[in-house]
Amino acid sequence: MDMKQIYTQIVMEHARQSAHRHELADATDSERGHNPSCGDDITLHIKREGDRIEELSFTGHGCAISQASTSLLCELLEGKSVEEAKQAIEAFLAMIKGEEQDDDVLEEQLGDAVALKDISHMPQRVKCAVLAWRTLNDM
């Protein structure tokens, strides 16, 4: 199986079923993200303790790319510090913009979220991929 097939499988698994798709009753903050051009509409829920992201979840609906990207964000950033999250957001947004980055460093910073790297070649899908990341950044 080549890397594109593996990445496609990762995206589809996260889009269909995510352990992070639920309300977070004891969230310390929630933020809605909406993409009016395609209808993606999510709400991120975060539980922070000090400088650490204890738990992330989301509710809402959208295309497979936005849902997978949101799920991948939650999986990646749970347990991270706010500073680590900011660095990951920055790396993800640069990756989606198609900025040149070292693939090994990207994989270390973003884990399975690198599965969305080729979205940079599909301008109409970029807003879908970055919705959750920009929403968390706004929080």
PDB file of C-alpha atoms in Angstrom:
ATOM      1  CA  MET A   1       0.000   0.000   0.000  1.00  0.00           C
ATOM      2  CA  ASP A   2       1.478   3.382  -0.941  1.00  0.00           C
ATOM      3  CA  MET A   3       1.495   6.466   1.305  1.00  0.00           C
ATOM      4  CA  LYS A   4      -1.388   8.168  -0.537  1.00  0.00           C
ATOM      5  CA  GLN A   5      -3.617   5.169   0.128  1.00  0.00           C
ATOM      6  CA  ILE A   6      -2.598   5.113   3.794  1.00  0.00           C
ATOM      7  CA  TYR A   7      -3.274   8.841   4.097  1.00  0.00           C
ATOM      8  CA  THR A   8      -6.647   8.466   2.390  1.00  0.00           C
ATOM      9  CA  GLN A   9      -7.523   5.669   4.800  1.00  0.00           C
ATOM     10  CA  ILE A  10      -6.540   7.823   7.809  1.00  0.00           C
ATOM     11  CA  VAL A  11      -8.672  10.729   6.582  1.00  0.00           C
ATOM     12  CA  MET A  12     -11.701   8.532   5.909  1.00  0.00           C
ATOM     13  CA  GLU A  13     -11.465   6.793   9.295  1.00  0.00           C
ATOM     14  CA  HIS A  14     -11.354  10.125  11.114  1.00  0.00           C
ATOM     15  CA  ALA A  15     -14.174  11.562   9.005  1.00  0.00           C
ATOM     16  CA  ARG A  16     -16.495   8.616   9.620  1.00  0.00           C
ATOM     17  CA  GLN A  17     -15.908   7.904  13.255  1.00  0.00           C
ATOM     18  CA  SER A  18     -14.037   9.961  15.797  1.00  0.00           C
ATOM     19  CA  ALA A  19     -13.664   9.296  19.494  1.00  0.00           C
ATOM     20  CA  HIS A  20     -13.576  13.076  19.877  1.00  0.00           C
ATOM     21  CA  ARG A  21     -17.031  13.769  18.387  1.00  0.00           C
ATOM     22  CA  HIS A  22     -19.088  14.618  21.473  1.00  0.00           C
ATOM     23  CA  GLU A  23     -20.029  17.427  23.829  1.00  0.00           C
ATOM     24  CA  LEU A  24     -17.551  18.081  26.596  1.00  0.00           C
ATOM     25  CA  ALA A  25     -19.658  18.734  29.680  1.00  0.00           C
ATOM     26  CA  ASP A  26     -16.842  20.222  31.755  1.00  0.00           C
ATOM     27  CA  ALA A  27     -15.259  22.278  28.953  1.00  0.00           C
ATOM     28  CA  THR A  28     -13.414  25.387  30.072  1.00  0.00           C
ATOM     29  CA  ASP A  29     -14.075  26.993  26.678  1.00  0.00           C
ATOM     30  CA  SER A  30     -15.944  26.358  23.438  1.00  0.00           C
ATOM     31  CA  GLU A  31     -15.664  28.104  20.095  1.00  0.00           C
ATOM     32  CA  ARG A  32     -17.731  27.814  16.938  1.00  0.00           C
ATOM     33  CA  GLY A  33     -16.064  27.656  13.559  1.00  0.00           C
ATOM     34  CA  HIS A  34     -18.118  28.151  10.423  1.00  0.00           C
ATOM     35  CA  ASN A  35     -17.209  28.076   6.751  1.00  0.00           C
ATOM     36  CA  PRO A  36     -20.103  29.779   4.945  1.00  0.00           C
ATOM     37  CA  SER A  37     -18.720  28.956   1.502  1.00  0.00           C
ATOM     38  CA  CYS A  38     -19.345  25.220   1.958  1.00  0.00           C
ATOM     39  CA  GLY A  39     -21.440  24.880   5.124  1.00  0.00           C
ATOM     40  CA  ASP A  40     -18.874  23.296   7.446  1.00  0.00           C
ATOM     41  CA  ASP A  41     -19.962  24.153  10.980  1.00  0.00           C
ATOM     42  CA  ILE A  42     -18.134  22.878  14.058  1.00  0.00           C
ATOM     43  CA  THR A  43     -17.841  23.746  17.705  1.00  0.00           C
ATOM     44  CA  LEU A  44     -14.584  22.905  19.454  1.00  0.00           C
ATOM     45  CA  HIS A  45     -14.715  22.163  23.173  1.00  0.00           C
ATOM     46  CA  ILE A  46     -11.571  22.359  25.287  1.00  0.00           C
ATOM     47  CA  LYS A  47     -10.782  21.483  28.860  1.00  0.00           C
ATOM     48  CA  ARG A  48      -7.626  23.211  30.058  1.00  0.00           C
ATOM     49  CA  GLU A  49      -5.812  22.896  33.324  1.00  0.00           C
ATOM     50  CA  GLY A  50      -3.301  25.680  33.598  1.00  0.00           C
ATOM     51  CA  ASP A  51      -1.166  25.619  30.474  1.00  0.00           C
ATOM     52  CA  ARG A  52      -2.152  22.077  29.471  1.00  0.00           C
ATOM     53  CA  ILE A  53      -4.911  20.928  27.118  1.00  0.00           C
ATOM     54  CA  GLU A  54      -6.470  18.071  29.053  1.00  0.00           C
ATOM     55  CA  GLU A  55      -9.214  17.204  26.589  1.00  0.00           C
ATOM     56  CA  LEU A  56     -10.561  18.304  23.213  1.00  0.00           C
ATOM     57  CA  SER A  57     -13.799  17.371  21.499  1.00  0.00           C
ATOM     58  CA  PHE A  58     -16.048  18.687  18.766  1.00  0.00           C
ATOM     59  CA  THR A  59     -19.615  18.717  17.582  1.00  0.00           C
ATOM     60  CA  GLY A  60     -21.096  19.819  14.295  1.00  0.00           C
ATOM     61  CA  HIS A  61     -21.127  18.757  10.693  1.00  0.00           C
ATOM     62  CA  GLY A  62     -19.299  19.243   7.453  1.00  0.00           C
ATOM     63  CA  CYS A  63     -17.471  17.554   4.644  1.00  0.00           C
ATOM     64  CA  ALA A  64     -15.112  14.620   5.168  1.00  0.00           C
ATOM     65  CA  ILE A  65     -12.047  16.889   5.043  1.00  0.00           C
ATOM     66  CA  SER A  66     -13.267  19.280   7.750  1.00  0.00           C
ATOM     67  CA  GLN A  67     -14.444  16.445   9.998  1.00  0.00           C
ATOM     68  CA  ALA A  68     -11.225  14.446   9.595  1.00  0.00           C
ATOM     69  CA  SER A  69      -9.085  17.534  10.146  1.00  0.00           C
ATOM     70  CA  THR A  70     -10.988  18.379  13.337  1.00  0.00           C
ATOM     71  CA  SER A  71     -10.654  14.827  14.620  1.00  0.00           C
ATOM     72  CA  LEU A  72      -6.927  14.772  13.839  1.00  0.00           C
ATOM     73  CA  LEU A  73      -6.453  18.103  15.628  1.00  0.00           C
ATOM     74  CA  CYS A  74      -8.176  16.769  18.757  1.00  0.00           C
ATOM     75  CA  GLU A  75      -6.154  13.562  18.728  1.00  0.00           C
ATOM     76  CA  LEU A  76      -2.862  15.371  18.219  1.00  0.00           C
ATOM     77  CA  LEU A  77      -3.244  18.161  20.759  1.00  0.00           C
ATOM     78  CA  GLU A  78      -4.789  16.428  23.747  1.00  0.00           C
ATOM     79  CA  GLY A  79      -2.270  16.449  26.566  1.00  0.00           C
ATOM     80  CA  LYS A  80      -0.102  19.119  24.937  1.00  0.00           C
ATOM     81  CA  SER A  81       0.795  22.497  26.365  1.00  0.00           C
ATOM     82  CA  VAL A  82      -0.779  25.611  24.873  1.00  0.00           C
ATOM     83  CA  GLU A  83       2.623  26.542  23.423  1.00  0.00           C
ATOM     84  CA  GLU A  84       2.993  23.119  21.776  1.00  0.00           C
ATOM     85  CA  ALA A  85      -0.507  23.510  20.345  1.00  0.00           C
ATOM     86  CA  LYS A  86       0.356  26.929  18.907  1.00  0.00           C
ATOM     87  CA  GLN A  87       3.465  25.483  17.249  1.00  0.00           C
ATOM     88  CA  ALA A  88       1.451  22.602  15.770  1.00  0.00           C
ATOM     89  CA  ILE A  89      -1.211  24.997  14.470  1.00  0.00           C
ATOM     90  CA  GLU A  90       1.471  27.129  12.854  1.00  0.00           C
ATOM     91  CA  ALA A  91       3.105  24.063  11.253  1.00  0.00           C
ATOM     92  CA  PHE A  92      -0.252  22.751  10.005  1.00  0.00           C
ATOM     93  CA  LEU A  93      -1.289  26.063   8.452  1.00  0.00           C
ATOM     94  CA  ALA A  94       2.110  26.400   6.752  1.00  0.00           C
ATOM     95  CA  MET A  95       1.798  22.831   5.438  1.00  0.00           C
ATOM     96  CA  ILE A  96      -1.654  23.512   4.011  1.00  0.00           C
ATOM     97  CA  LYS A  97      -0.386  26.725   2.390  1.00  0.00           C
ATOM     98  CA  GLY A  98       2.192  24.556   0.625  1.00  0.00           C
ATOM     99  CA  GLU A  99       5.166  26.160   2.337  1.00  0.00           C
ATOM    100  CA  GLU A 100       8.355  24.116   2.079  1.00  0.00           C
ATOM    101  CA  GLN A 101       8.981  22.115   5.244  1.00  0.00           C
ATOM    102  CA  ASP A 102      11.068  19.122   6.236  1.00  0.00           C
ATOM    103  CA  ASP A 103       8.822  16.037   6.017  1.00  0.00           C
ATOM    104  CA  ASP A 104      10.406  14.373   9.055  1.00  0.00           C
ATOM    105  CA  VAL A 105       9.893  17.484  11.187  1.00  0.00           C
ATOM    106  CA  LEU A 106       6.302  17.786   9.933  1.00  0.00           C
ATOM    107  CA  GLU A 107       5.519  14.206  10.823  1.00  0.00           C
ATOM    108  CA  GLU A 108       7.033  14.683  14.267  1.00  0.00           C
ATOM    109  CA  GLN A 109       4.999  17.860  14.870  1.00  0.00           C
ATOM    110  CA  LEU A 110       1.731  16.790  13.246  1.00  0.00           C
ATOM    111  CA  GLY A 111       1.567  13.004  13.436  1.00  0.00           C
ATOM    112  CA  ASP A 112      -1.289  11.621  11.317  1.00  0.00           C
ATOM    113  CA  ALA A 113      -2.407  15.166  10.428  1.00  0.00           C
ATOM    114  CA  VAL A 114       0.252  15.086   7.673  1.00  0.00           C
ATOM    115  CA  ALA A 115      -2.328  12.969   5.839  1.00  0.00           C
ATOM    116  CA  LEU A 116      -3.884  16.297   4.822  1.00  0.00           C
ATOM    117  CA  LYS A 117      -0.699  17.646   3.230  1.00  0.00           C
ATOM    118  CA  ASP A 118      -1.940  17.236  -0.354  1.00  0.00           C
ATOM    119  CA  ILE A 119      -4.906  19.505   0.369  1.00  0.00           C
ATOM    120  CA  SER A 120      -2.524  22.342  -0.485  1.00  0.00           C
ATOM    121  CA  HIS A 121      -2.983  21.278  -4.132  1.00  0.00           C
ATOM    122  CA  MET A 122      -6.785  21.598  -3.867  1.00  0.00           C
ATOM    123  CA  PRO A 123      -7.495  25.293  -3.169  1.00  0.00           C
ATOM    124  CA  GLN A 124     -11.253  24.741  -2.893  1.00  0.00           C
ATOM    125  CA  ARG A 125     -10.658  22.357   0.077  1.00  0.00           C
ATOM    126  CA  VAL A 126      -8.138  24.451   2.026  1.00  0.00           C
ATOM    127  CA  LYS A 127     -10.809  26.273   4.061  1.00  0.00           C
ATOM    128  CA  CYS A 128     -12.284  22.906   5.029  1.00  0.00           C
ATOM    129  CA  ALA A 129      -8.944  21.591   6.262  1.00  0.00           C
ATOM    130  CA  VAL A 130      -7.979  24.670   8.280  1.00  0.00           C
ATOM    131  CA  LEU A 131     -11.356  25.430   9.907  1.00  0.00           C
ATOM    132  CA  ALA A 132     -10.721  23.620  13.201  1.00  0.00           C
ATOM    133  CA  TRP A 133      -7.104  24.760  13.397  1.00  0.00           C
ATOM    134  CA  ARG A 134      -8.061  28.422  12.964  1.00  0.00           C
ATOM    135  CA  THR A 135     -10.944  27.990  15.405  1.00  0.00           C
ATOM    136  CA  LEU A 136      -8.626  26.607  18.089  1.00  0.00           C
ATOM    137  CA  ASN A 137      -6.129  29.357  17.360  1.00  0.00           C
ATOM    138  CA  ASP A 138      -8.911  31.922  17.974  1.00  0.00           C
ATOM    139  CA  MET A 139      -9.624  30.374  21.370  1.00  0.00           C
TER     140      MET A 139
END
